[in-house]
Short mmCIF file of C-alpha atoms and ligand atoms in Angstrom, two decimals:
data_model
loop_
_atom_site.label_atom_id
_atom_site.label_comp_id
_atom_site.label_asym_id
_atom_site.label_seq_id
_atom_site.Cartn_x
_atom_site.Cartn_y
_atom_site.Cartn_z
CA MET A 1391 57.55 55.51 83.68
CA SER A 1392 55.56 56.75 86.67
CA ASN A 1393 58.66 56.66 88.89
CA LYS A 1394 60.58 58.91 86.51
CA LYS A 1395 57.61 61.25 86.26
CA LEU A 1396 57.30 61.37 90.04
CA ALA A 1397 61.02 62.20 90.42
CA ALA A 1398 60.78 64.99 87.83
CA PHE A 1399 57.59 66.35 89.35
CA MET A 1400 59.08 66.39 92.86
CA GLU A 1401 62.24 68.01 91.58
CA SER A 1402 60.20 70.89 90.24
CA VAL A 1403 58.10 71.17 93.44
CA LYS A 1404 61.28 71.25 95.57
CA THR A 1405 62.97 73.85 93.35
CA LYS A 1406 59.93 76.11 93.47
CA ASN A 1407 59.33 75.69 97.19
CA PRO A 1408 62.80 75.48 98.77
CA GLY A 1409 63.08 74.42 102.38
CA GLU A 1410 59.39 73.55 102.77
CA LEU A 1411 60.05 69.98 103.89
CA GLU A 1412 56.59 69.12 105.25
CA PHE A 1413 55.01 70.48 102.06
CA HIS A 1414 57.33 68.32 99.92
CA GLN A 1415 56.44 65.31 102.07
CA ALA A 1416 52.67 65.83 101.75
CA VAL A 1417 52.87 66.44 97.99
CA GLU A 1418 55.06 63.40 97.36
CA GLU A 1419 52.72 61.10 99.27
CA VAL A 1420 49.81 62.26 97.11
CA ALA A 1421 51.70 62.49 93.81
CA ALA A 1422 52.99 58.90 94.13
CA GLU A 1423 49.37 57.70 93.84
CA ILE A 1424 47.98 60.42 91.58
CA ILE A 1425 50.64 60.37 88.83
CA PRO A 1426 49.84 56.76 87.80
CA PHE A 1427 46.12 57.57 88.03
CA VAL A 1428 46.55 60.65 85.84
CA GLU A 1429 48.47 58.56 83.30
CA GLU A 1430 45.39 56.36 82.99
CA ASN A 1431 43.15 59.45 82.73
CA PRO A 1432 44.93 61.82 80.30
CA LYS A 1433 42.28 64.56 80.56
CA TYR A 1434 43.79 65.45 83.95
CA ALA A 1435 47.33 65.43 82.55
CA GLU A 1436 46.48 67.72 79.61
CA ALA A 1437 44.85 70.27 81.93
CA LYS A 1438 47.86 70.05 84.32
CA ILE A 1439 45.51 69.54 87.25
CA LEU A 1440 48.11 68.16 89.69
CA GLU A 1441 50.61 70.88 88.74
CA ARG A 1442 47.93 73.49 89.46
CA MET A 1443 46.90 71.85 92.73
CA VAL A 1444 50.37 72.25 94.28
CA GLU A 1445 50.33 76.01 93.62
CA PRO A 1446 48.21 77.85 96.24
CA GLU A 1447 45.58 80.15 94.73
CA ARG A 1448 46.75 82.81 97.19
CA VAL A 1449 49.00 83.17 100.24
CA ILE A 1450 48.70 86.04 102.69
CA ILE A 1451 51.58 86.76 105.11
CA PHE A 1452 51.28 89.57 107.61
CA ARG A 1453 52.76 91.24 110.69
CA VAL A 1454 50.98 90.71 114.01
CA PRO A 1455 52.12 93.29 116.58
CA TRP A 1456 50.66 93.24 120.12
CA ARG A 1457 51.57 94.17 123.69
CA ASN A 1458 52.15 91.66 126.51
CA ASP A 1459 50.99 92.21 130.11
CA LYS A 1460 54.20 94.11 130.88
CA GLY A 1461 53.39 96.57 128.09
CA GLU A 1462 56.20 95.30 125.85
CA VAL A 1463 55.65 95.15 122.09
CA GLN A 1464 55.69 91.63 120.64
CA ILE A 1465 55.79 90.74 116.95
CA ASN A 1466 54.50 87.53 115.44
CA ARG A 1467 53.93 86.45 111.87
CA GLY A 1468 50.45 85.60 110.55
CA PHE A 1469 49.56 83.46 107.54
CA ARG A 1470 46.59 82.29 105.54
CA VAL A 1471 47.11 79.83 102.68
CA GLN A 1472 44.11 79.81 100.31
CA MET A 1473 44.91 76.62 98.47
CA ASN A 1474 41.97 75.57 96.33
CA SER A 1475 38.41 76.85 95.88
CA ALA A 1476 37.26 74.56 93.05
CA ILE A 1477 34.47 72.88 95.05
CA GLY A 1478 33.65 75.55 97.65
CA PRO A 1479 35.02 78.46 99.69
CA TYR A 1480 38.43 77.95 101.35
CA LYS A 1481 37.96 76.03 104.59
CA GLY A 1482 40.45 74.93 107.21
CA GLY A 1483 41.84 75.63 110.62
CA LEU A 1484 44.25 78.09 112.19
CA ARG A 1485 47.30 76.77 114.04
CA PHE A 1486 49.09 78.83 116.71
CA HIS A 1487 52.39 77.17 117.60
CA PRO A 1488 56.03 78.38 117.61
CA SER A 1489 56.91 75.80 114.93
CA VAL A 1490 54.45 77.31 112.41
CA ASN A 1491 55.97 78.43 109.11
CA LEU A 1492 54.85 78.67 105.50
CA GLY A 1493 55.89 75.10 104.60
CA ILE A 1494 53.90 73.59 107.46
CA LEU A 1495 50.79 75.60 106.59
CA LYS A 1496 51.11 74.71 102.89
CA PHE A 1497 51.28 71.00 103.78
CA LEU A 1498 48.19 71.37 105.96
CA ALA A 1499 46.31 73.38 103.31
CA PHE A 1500 47.22 70.85 100.60
CA GLU A 1501 45.97 67.93 102.73
CA GLN A 1502 42.84 69.91 103.56
CA VAL A 1503 41.85 70.13 99.88
CA PHE A 1504 41.66 66.32 99.61
CA LYS A 1505 40.14 65.86 103.05
CA ASN A 1506 37.37 68.39 102.44
CA SER A 1507 36.60 66.76 99.10
CA LEU A 1508 36.22 63.38 100.85
CA THR A 1509 33.65 64.77 103.32
CA THR A 1510 31.08 65.02 100.45
CA LEU A 1511 30.42 68.65 101.48
CA PRO A 1512 31.12 71.71 99.28
CA MET A 1513 34.32 73.04 100.86
CA GLY A 1514 37.59 74.12 99.27
CA GLY A 1515 40.87 73.94 101.20
CA GLY A 1516 42.88 76.43 103.22
CA LYS A 1517 44.92 76.73 106.39
CA GLY A 1518 46.45 79.52 108.41
CA GLY A 1519 48.01 80.44 111.68
CA SER A 1520 50.92 82.03 113.43
CA ASP A 1521 54.18 81.28 115.23
CA PHE A 1522 52.49 82.58 118.41
CA GLU A 1523 53.14 80.43 121.50
CA ARG A 1524 50.06 80.41 123.73
CA ARG A 1525 51.78 78.46 126.50
CA ARG A 1526 52.38 80.61 129.60
CA LYS A 1527 50.37 83.52 128.16
CA SER A 1528 47.56 85.11 130.15
CA ASP A 1529 43.99 85.24 128.79
CA ASN A 1530 44.53 88.96 128.24
CA GLU A 1531 47.68 88.37 126.16
CA VAL A 1532 45.93 85.70 124.08
CA MET A 1533 43.08 88.13 123.44
CA SER A 1534 45.43 90.97 122.44
CA PHE A 1535 47.20 88.68 120.03
CA CYS A 1536 43.95 87.33 118.53
CA GLN A 1537 42.59 90.84 118.01
CA SER A 1538 45.76 91.99 116.25
CA PHE A 1539 45.78 88.83 114.11
CA MET A 1540 42.19 89.51 113.05
CA ASN A 1541 42.91 93.21 112.34
CA GLU A 1542 44.60 91.98 109.18
CA LEU A 1543 42.93 88.63 108.47
CA PHE A 1544 39.37 90.01 108.44
CA ARG A 1545 39.74 91.53 104.96
CA HIS A 1546 40.68 88.17 103.43
CA ILE A 1547 37.95 85.91 104.88
CA GLY A 1548 34.14 85.77 104.89
CA GLN A 1549 31.31 83.24 105.08
CA ASP A 1550 31.36 82.77 101.27
CA THR A 1551 35.12 83.27 100.80
CA ASP A 1552 37.16 81.59 103.50
CA ILE A 1553 35.97 80.11 106.80
CA PRO A 1554 38.70 79.40 109.39
CA ALA A 1555 38.38 77.13 112.46
CA GLY A 1556 40.66 75.70 115.16
CA ASP A 1557 43.75 73.48 115.06
CA ILE A 1558 46.74 73.14 117.41
CA GLY A 1559 46.72 76.04 119.88
CA VAL A 1560 43.38 77.37 118.67
CA GLY A 1561 40.41 76.17 120.71
CA ALA A 1562 37.13 77.61 121.96
CA ARG A 1563 38.81 80.55 123.77
CA GLU A 1564 40.82 81.72 120.74
CA ILE A 1565 37.90 81.28 118.32
CA GLY A 1566 35.71 83.41 120.61
CA PHE A 1567 38.28 86.25 120.61
CA LEU A 1568 38.88 85.99 116.83
CA PHE A 1569 35.17 85.94 116.03
CA GLY A 1570 34.47 88.87 118.36
CA GLN A 1571 37.06 91.03 116.63
CA TYR A 1572 35.85 90.03 113.15
CA LYS A 1573 32.29 91.00 114.08
CA LYS A 1574 33.45 94.35 115.45
CA LEU A 1575 35.48 95.19 112.33
CA LYS A 1576 32.86 94.10 109.78
CA ASN A 1577 29.74 95.07 111.72
CA GLU A 1578 28.04 91.86 110.63
CA PHE A 1579 27.16 88.58 112.34
CA THR A 1580 27.91 85.74 109.96
CA GLY A 1581 29.15 82.16 110.14
CA VAL A 1582 32.69 83.18 109.17
CA PHE A 1583 34.23 80.82 111.75
CA THR A 1584 33.41 77.28 112.77
CA GLY A 1585 33.99 75.75 116.17
CA LYS A 1586 32.22 78.78 117.68
CA GLY A 1587 30.73 78.74 121.17
CA ARG A 1588 27.22 77.30 121.43
CA SER A 1589 25.66 80.67 122.29
CA PHE A 1590 26.90 82.37 119.10
CA GLY A 1591 26.29 79.88 116.32
CA GLY A 1592 28.51 76.90 117.18
CA SER A 1593 27.31 73.42 116.28
CA LEU A 1594 26.71 70.69 118.79
CA ILE A 1595 29.27 67.85 118.36
CA ARG A 1596 31.88 70.14 116.69
CA PRO A 1597 34.24 69.89 119.70
CA GLU A 1598 33.85 66.09 119.68
CA ALA A 1599 33.83 65.64 115.90
CA THR A 1600 37.47 64.96 115.01
CA GLY A 1601 38.07 62.41 117.77
CA TYR A 1602 34.66 60.78 117.43
CA GLY A 1603 35.01 60.66 113.63
CA ASN A 1604 38.41 59.02 113.84
CA VAL A 1605 37.10 56.26 116.11
CA ILE A 1606 34.06 55.74 113.85
CA PHE A 1607 36.44 55.40 110.88
CA ALA A 1608 38.60 52.87 112.78
CA GLU A 1609 35.52 50.83 113.67
CA GLU A 1610 34.49 50.82 109.98
CA MET A 1611 37.94 49.50 109.00
CA LEU A 1612 37.73 46.68 111.58
CA LYS A 1613 34.17 45.86 110.51
CA THR A 1614 35.44 44.81 107.07
CA LYS A 1615 37.09 41.82 108.83
CA GLY A 1616 34.19 41.20 111.21
CA ASP A 1617 36.13 42.75 114.13
CA SER A 1618 35.45 45.74 116.42
CA LEU A 1619 37.17 48.03 118.94
CA LYS A 1620 35.50 46.33 121.91
CA GLU A 1621 38.12 45.36 124.49
CA LYS A 1622 40.99 46.54 122.29
CA ILE A 1623 43.94 48.10 124.13
CA CYS A 1624 44.54 51.53 122.59
CA ALA A 1625 47.44 53.98 122.64
CA VAL A 1626 46.49 57.64 122.08
CA SER A 1627 49.00 60.49 121.77
CA GLY A 1628 48.35 64.15 122.48
CA SER A 1629 45.96 65.37 125.17
CA GLY A 1630 44.26 68.26 123.38
CA ASN A 1631 40.93 68.47 121.61
CA VAL A 1632 41.36 65.52 119.26
CA ALA A 1633 42.93 63.18 121.83
CA GLN A 1634 40.31 63.91 124.49
CA PHE A 1635 37.31 63.03 122.35
CA THR A 1636 39.11 60.05 120.82
CA VAL A 1637 39.39 58.64 124.34
CA GLU A 1638 35.72 59.45 125.06
CA MET A 1639 34.48 57.56 121.99
CA LEU A 1640 36.88 54.64 122.50
CA ASN A 1641 35.52 54.26 126.02
CA LYS A 1642 31.95 54.33 124.67
CA LEU A 1643 32.79 51.47 122.32
CA GLY A 1644 34.27 49.37 125.11
CA ALA A 1645 37.97 49.83 124.28
CA LYS A 1646 40.63 50.53 126.91
CA VAL A 1647 42.92 53.56 126.45
CA ILE A 1648 46.25 53.34 128.25
CA THR A 1649 48.29 56.37 127.07
CA LEU A 1650 48.12 60.14 126.55
CA SER A 1651 50.93 62.62 125.91
CA ASP A 1652 51.96 66.22 125.41
CA SER A 1653 55.12 67.79 124.07
CA ASP A 1654 56.95 67.00 127.36
CA GLY A 1655 56.27 63.24 127.61
CA PHE A 1656 53.61 60.52 127.94
CA ILE A 1657 51.66 58.74 130.67
CA HIS A 1658 50.99 54.99 130.72
CA ASP A 1659 47.99 53.95 132.80
CA SER A 1660 47.51 50.21 132.37
CA ASN A 1661 44.23 50.38 134.33
CA GLY A 1662 42.73 52.47 131.55
CA ILE A 1663 41.72 56.13 131.28
CA ASN A 1664 38.05 55.84 132.26
CA ALA A 1665 35.37 58.57 132.03
CA GLU A 1666 36.21 59.98 135.45
CA LYS A 1667 39.94 60.25 134.70
CA LEU A 1668 39.17 61.75 131.29
CA ALA A 1669 37.01 64.45 132.91
CA TRP A 1670 40.01 65.26 135.12
CA VAL A 1671 42.28 65.47 132.03
CA MET A 1672 39.81 67.83 130.32
CA GLU A 1673 39.85 70.15 133.32
CA LEU A 1674 43.67 69.93 133.51
CA LYS A 1675 44.15 70.75 129.82
CA ASN A 1676 41.24 73.06 128.98
CA GLY A 1677 40.79 74.80 132.35
CA LYS A 1678 44.10 74.82 134.23
CA ARG A 1679 46.19 74.46 131.03
CA GLY A 1680 48.57 72.14 132.92
CA ARG A 1681 50.99 69.39 131.87
CA ILE A 1682 50.06 65.71 131.39
CA SER A 1683 52.78 64.68 133.89
CA LYS A 1684 50.29 65.75 136.61
CA TYR A 1685 48.11 62.77 135.61
CA ALA A 1686 50.81 60.35 136.72
CA GLU A 1687 51.03 62.08 140.12
CA LYS A 1688 47.26 62.12 140.55
CA PHE A 1689 46.51 58.56 139.42
CA ASP A 1690 49.82 56.94 140.38
CA CYS A 1691 51.00 55.60 137.03
CA GLU A 1692 54.11 55.78 134.86
CA TYR A 1693 55.29 59.02 133.23
CA SER A 1694 58.04 58.94 130.59
CA LYS A 1695 59.63 62.34 130.13
CA GLY A 1696 60.61 63.35 126.59
CA LYS A 1697 59.21 60.14 125.07
CA ARG A 1698 56.32 59.15 122.81
CA PRO A 1699 53.93 56.30 123.60
CA TRP A 1700 54.61 53.99 120.63
CA GLY A 1701 56.74 51.49 122.53
CA VAL A 1702 53.78 50.51 124.72
CA LYS A 1703 52.11 47.25 123.67
CA CYS A 1704 48.70 47.96 122.15
CA ASP A 1705 46.14 46.60 119.65
CA ALA A 1706 45.36 49.98 118.08
CA ALA A 1707 47.08 53.38 117.91
CA PHE A 1708 45.50 56.81 117.49
CA PRO A 1709 48.22 59.45 116.96
CA SER A 1710 46.49 62.74 117.86
CA ALA A 1711 49.27 65.26 118.56
CA THR A 1712 51.23 66.49 115.54
CA GLN A 1713 53.00 65.73 112.22
CA ASN A 1714 55.79 63.15 112.01
CA GLU A 1715 55.25 61.87 115.55
CA ILE A 1716 55.57 58.23 114.34
CA SER A 1717 58.98 57.45 112.83
CA LYS A 1718 59.97 54.27 111.01
CA THR A 1719 61.36 52.89 114.30
CA ASP A 1720 58.12 53.74 116.14
CA ALA A 1721 56.10 52.06 113.36
CA GLU A 1722 58.26 48.94 113.55
CA LEU A 1723 57.84 48.81 117.32
CA LEU A 1724 54.07 49.13 117.03
CA VAL A 1725 53.85 46.32 114.47
CA LYS A 1726 56.28 44.10 116.43
CA ASN A 1727 54.16 44.53 119.57
CA GLY A 1728 51.05 43.32 117.74
CA CYS A 1729 49.33 46.60 116.83
CA GLN A 1730 46.68 45.81 114.18
CA LEU A 1731 45.33 49.27 113.45
CA VAL A 1732 46.61 52.85 113.18
CA SER A 1733 44.05 55.60 112.62
CA GLU A 1734 45.38 59.14 112.35
CA GLY A 1735 43.69 61.93 114.33
CA ALA A 1736 46.61 64.31 113.81
CA ASN A 1737 47.56 65.53 110.33
CA MET A 1738 50.38 63.47 108.72
CA PRO A 1739 51.56 62.00 112.05
CA THR A 1740 53.40 59.10 110.41
CA ASP A 1741 56.54 59.81 108.40
CA PRO A 1742 56.81 58.23 104.92
CA ALA A 1743 59.04 55.34 106.04
CA GLY A 1744 56.59 54.63 108.88
CA VAL A 1745 53.67 54.50 106.44
CA THR A 1746 55.58 51.96 104.34
CA VAL A 1747 56.04 49.79 107.45
CA PHE A 1748 52.27 49.79 108.09
CA LEU A 1749 51.38 49.09 104.45
CA ASN A 1750 53.94 46.26 104.17
CA ALA A 1751 52.65 44.71 107.41
CA LYS A 1752 49.14 44.96 105.92
CA ILE A 1753 47.63 46.29 109.14
CA PHE A 1754 44.65 48.67 109.03
CA TYR A 1755 46.10 52.09 108.28
CA GLY A 1756 43.64 55.04 108.23
CA PRO A 1757 45.47 58.08 106.78
CA SER A 1758 44.75 61.46 108.33
CA LYS A 1759 42.97 63.03 105.36
CA ALA A 1760 40.29 60.33 105.67
CA ALA A 1761 40.37 59.38 109.35
CA ASN A 1762 40.31 62.89 110.86
CA ALA A 1763 37.89 64.44 108.33
CA GLY A 1764 35.05 64.32 110.88
CA GLY A 1765 36.17 67.65 112.36
CA VAL A 1766 35.94 69.64 109.18
CA ALA A 1767 32.81 67.69 108.19
CA VAL A 1768 30.98 68.97 111.26
CA SER A 1769 32.43 72.40 110.51
CA GLY A 1770 30.62 72.07 107.16
CA LEU A 1771 27.45 71.17 109.06
CA GLU A 1772 27.97 74.24 111.28
CA MET A 1773 28.16 76.38 108.12
CA SER A 1774 24.87 74.86 106.88
CA GLN A 1775 23.15 75.53 110.20
CA ASN A 1776 24.44 79.14 110.24
CA SER A 1777 23.14 79.72 106.70
CA LEU A 1778 19.77 78.27 107.65
CA ARG A 1779 19.84 80.18 110.98
CA LEU A 1780 18.95 76.91 112.67
CA SER A 1781 20.55 74.64 115.24
CA TRP A 1782 20.37 70.86 114.90
CA SER A 1783 20.18 68.45 117.84
CA ARG A 1784 23.12 66.34 119.04
CA GLU A 1785 21.47 63.25 117.59
CA GLU A 1786 20.99 64.86 114.17
CA VAL A 1787 24.61 66.05 113.94
CA LEU A 1788 26.03 62.77 115.25
CA GLU A 1789 23.97 60.79 112.77
CA LYS A 1790 25.22 62.97 109.90
CA LEU A 1791 28.83 62.61 111.14
CA GLN A 1792 28.43 58.82 111.21
CA GLU A 1793 27.03 58.80 107.67
CA ILE A 1794 29.88 60.98 106.42
CA MET A 1795 32.60 58.82 108.04
CA LYS A 1796 31.02 55.70 106.54
CA SER A 1797 30.88 57.29 103.12
CA ILE A 1798 34.56 58.33 103.37
CA HIS A 1799 35.38 54.73 104.29
CA THR A 1800 33.43 53.40 101.30
CA ASN A 1801 35.18 55.89 98.99
CA CYS A 1802 38.61 54.76 100.26
CA VAL A 1803 37.71 51.09 99.78
CA GLU A 1804 36.48 51.75 96.25
CA HIS A 1805 39.73 53.42 95.17
CA GLY A 1806 42.15 51.58 97.44
CA LYS A 1807 41.29 47.90 97.02
CA GLU A 1808 44.33 45.75 96.22
CA GLY A 1809 43.05 42.15 96.19
CA ASP A 1810 41.71 41.44 99.66
CA PHE A 1811 43.80 44.28 101.20
CA VAL A 1812 42.58 47.89 101.30
CA ASN A 1813 45.26 50.54 100.83
CA TYR A 1814 43.33 53.37 102.50
CA ALA A 1815 46.14 55.86 101.79
CA LYS A 1816 45.83 55.30 98.07
CA GLY A 1817 42.01 55.23 98.26
CA ALA A 1818 41.87 58.57 100.12
CA ASN A 1819 44.23 60.27 97.66
CA ILE A 1820 42.41 59.13 94.53
CA GLY A 1821 38.93 59.47 96.04
CA GLY A 1822 39.70 63.02 97.22
CA PHE A 1823 41.39 64.01 93.96
CA ILE A 1824 38.62 63.10 91.49
CA LYS A 1825 35.96 65.55 92.72
CA VAL A 1826 38.36 68.52 92.87
CA ALA A 1827 39.98 67.62 89.54
CA ASP A 1828 36.63 67.34 87.77
CA ALA A 1829 35.51 70.70 89.13
CA MET A 1830 38.79 72.29 87.98
CA LEU A 1831 38.37 70.78 84.52
CA ALA A 1832 34.82 72.10 84.25
CA GLN A 1833 35.85 75.61 85.36
CA GLY A 1834 38.59 76.03 82.73
CA VAL A 1835 42.11 77.30 83.18
CA VAL A 1836 41.64 79.58 86.20
P1 NDP B 2361 45.40 70.96 120.66
O1 NDP B 2361 46.17 72.21 120.65
O2 NDP B 2361 44.09 70.90 121.34
O3 NDP B 2361 46.30 69.76 121.26
C1 NDP B 2361 47.52 69.44 120.67
C2 NDP B 2361 48.16 68.31 121.48
O4 NDP B 2361 49.30 67.83 120.76
C3 NDP B 2361 48.68 68.79 122.84
O5 NDP B 2361 48.65 67.72 123.73
C4 NDP B 2361 50.10 69.22 122.50
O6 NDP B 2361 50.99 69.20 123.60
C5 NDP B 2361 50.50 68.14 121.50
N1 NDP B 2361 51.50 68.68 120.58
C6 NDP B 2361 51.39 69.76 119.78
N2 NDP B 2361 52.52 69.99 119.11
C7 NDP B 2361 53.37 69.04 119.50
C8 NDP B 2361 54.69 68.74 119.16
N3 NDP B 2361 55.38 69.49 118.27
N4 NDP B 2361 55.28 67.65 119.74
C9 NDP B 2361 54.59 66.90 120.65
N5 NDP B 2361 53.32 67.15 121.02
C10 NDP B 2361 52.72 68.18 120.45
O7 NDP B 2361 45.26 70.54 119.10
P2 NDP B 2361 44.24 69.52 118.43
O8 NDP B 2361 43.92 68.41 119.36
O9 NDP B 2361 43.15 70.31 117.83
O10 NDP B 2361 45.14 68.98 117.22
C11 NDP B 2361 45.91 67.78 117.30
C12 NDP B 2361 46.19 67.27 115.90
O11 NDP B 2361 44.95 66.99 115.24
C13 NDP B 2361 46.92 68.24 114.97
O12 NDP B 2361 47.75 67.51 114.10
C14 NDP B 2361 45.80 68.88 114.16
O13 NDP B 2361 46.24 69.36 112.92
C15 NDP B 2361 44.88 67.67 113.99
N6 NDP B 2361 43.49 67.95 113.66
C16 NDP B 2361 42.72 68.76 114.46
C17 NDP B 2361 41.39 68.97 114.14
C18 NDP B 2361 40.48 69.76 115.02
O14 NDP B 2361 39.30 69.80 114.74
N7 NDP B 2361 40.95 70.38 116.09
C19 NDP B 2361 40.79 68.39 112.94
C20 NDP B 2361 41.66 67.50 112.21
C21 NDP B 2361 42.96 67.32 112.58
P3 NDP B 2361 51.42 70.60 124.30
O15 NDP B 2361 50.24 70.99 125.12
O16 NDP B 2361 52.63 70.22 125.08
O17 NDP B 2361 51.72 71.56 123.19
O1 2IT B 2362 42.84 69.78 110.10
C1 2IT B 2362 41.61 70.01 110.14
O2 2IT B 2362 40.81 69.41 109.43
C2 2IT B 2362 41.13 71.01 111.10
N1 2IT B 2362 41.93 71.55 111.87
C3 2IT B 2362 39.68 71.39 111.14
C4 2IT B 2362 39.37 72.39 110.07
C5 2IT B 2362 37.97 72.97 110.12
O3 2IT B 2362 37.75 73.87 109.30
O4 2IT B 2362 37.13 72.55 110.91
#
């Protein structure tokens, strides 16, 4: 019965949203768990909650014209997907990457709704961005682009309406430029962005939060079997914000990280990426904006051009680059080589066949909407601090992040238990759904 319903539901989603492959993928992964749950809870079926949740409340698409350093006019496309505001204002990052299109942002906004619900904080879901490529652009070009992007976006966001933050290609520099332009246009200083610089309302621990949170979540999963990350060999992909702080926290917990990557290839350092090497990576990526291949030259280790790190033998994997970076073959390799845990820092990094491999092997699998929710959770804490016009200490924020990650873990266990195995993917989908669905029910057909 459920299978037929799922097929019919997906048929209608695909017909209405042609070509949006990542959106179809994200919806199907959720609907496969939620349709049986809704059948057991007909109040959600009658109110067509799931059908409403796949339809964004609003999508804004706009032209972003700007001039490069040669004075030439450039045109990019800007987007903001305001997906669901049942439990709070729209909240979610901005992604600047040439691959960005409506389908990718709708998948990210859809995932964000569930993720934000899991954080326990009052945040709806949204996502936005542009097909702008920041690679090889000067600071001045990035600023011109950000200002033009905000010239349109400012009228659609606000501290009580929609609060953007960073994602791929949007870090501290871009958020500074975007916030500056918003403030100039609106003539008001509000917490409309999160991930801001420390001197203008940013929260301590926000830069660290996604990576730290993911490692805390992984440790919670291992704890259920009396194990820990200490001395585990870990493979991390990416080398941006999430990857960097994943490595930092893994090192703190006594694990050994042996890989990092970027879109050109990966490095394999079997001696481990210690604190000193990590500091060098941070300067390379955040300061010089260089390629990870330089690491192999500097520290004399292997570099594999055009490859991903999943063939390297490891105990635990932390994909932290982008969507669909773990295929079925990669997943099989990881399991064959003895990997016992995969915790997702990136959004939807494992393709559906890969997820099935992990679930069938019954390894610990922390899905992105649960495992990487620490970033948006600390964004929520940044919003609270901005509203209070206060700034909490590192210890206070870290303690709250730890509590939130533990509560997300508990929620996943409650809804994902299958005998003595925990299906965290199912737990995260059902746990995230209930709060949003109940709020939508209470608010009527809107
Ligand atoms: P950054 O821009 O800081 O870093 C992204 C990293 O991933 C870079 O190393 C980049 O390599 C690599 N990458 C990006 N796109 C691709 C691609 N198509 N193929 C291979 N490698 C790629 O982004 P973040 O670290 O912030 O984001 C990483 C992931 O984490 C994303 O999936 C994001 O959605 C997710 N996430 C981020 C949060 C945050 O707070 N920042 C919160 C929750 C999830 P290169 O330099 O070559 O482009
Ligand atoms: O995917 C994500 O959760 C983010 N990029 C962070 C969003 C946020 O609002 O902090």
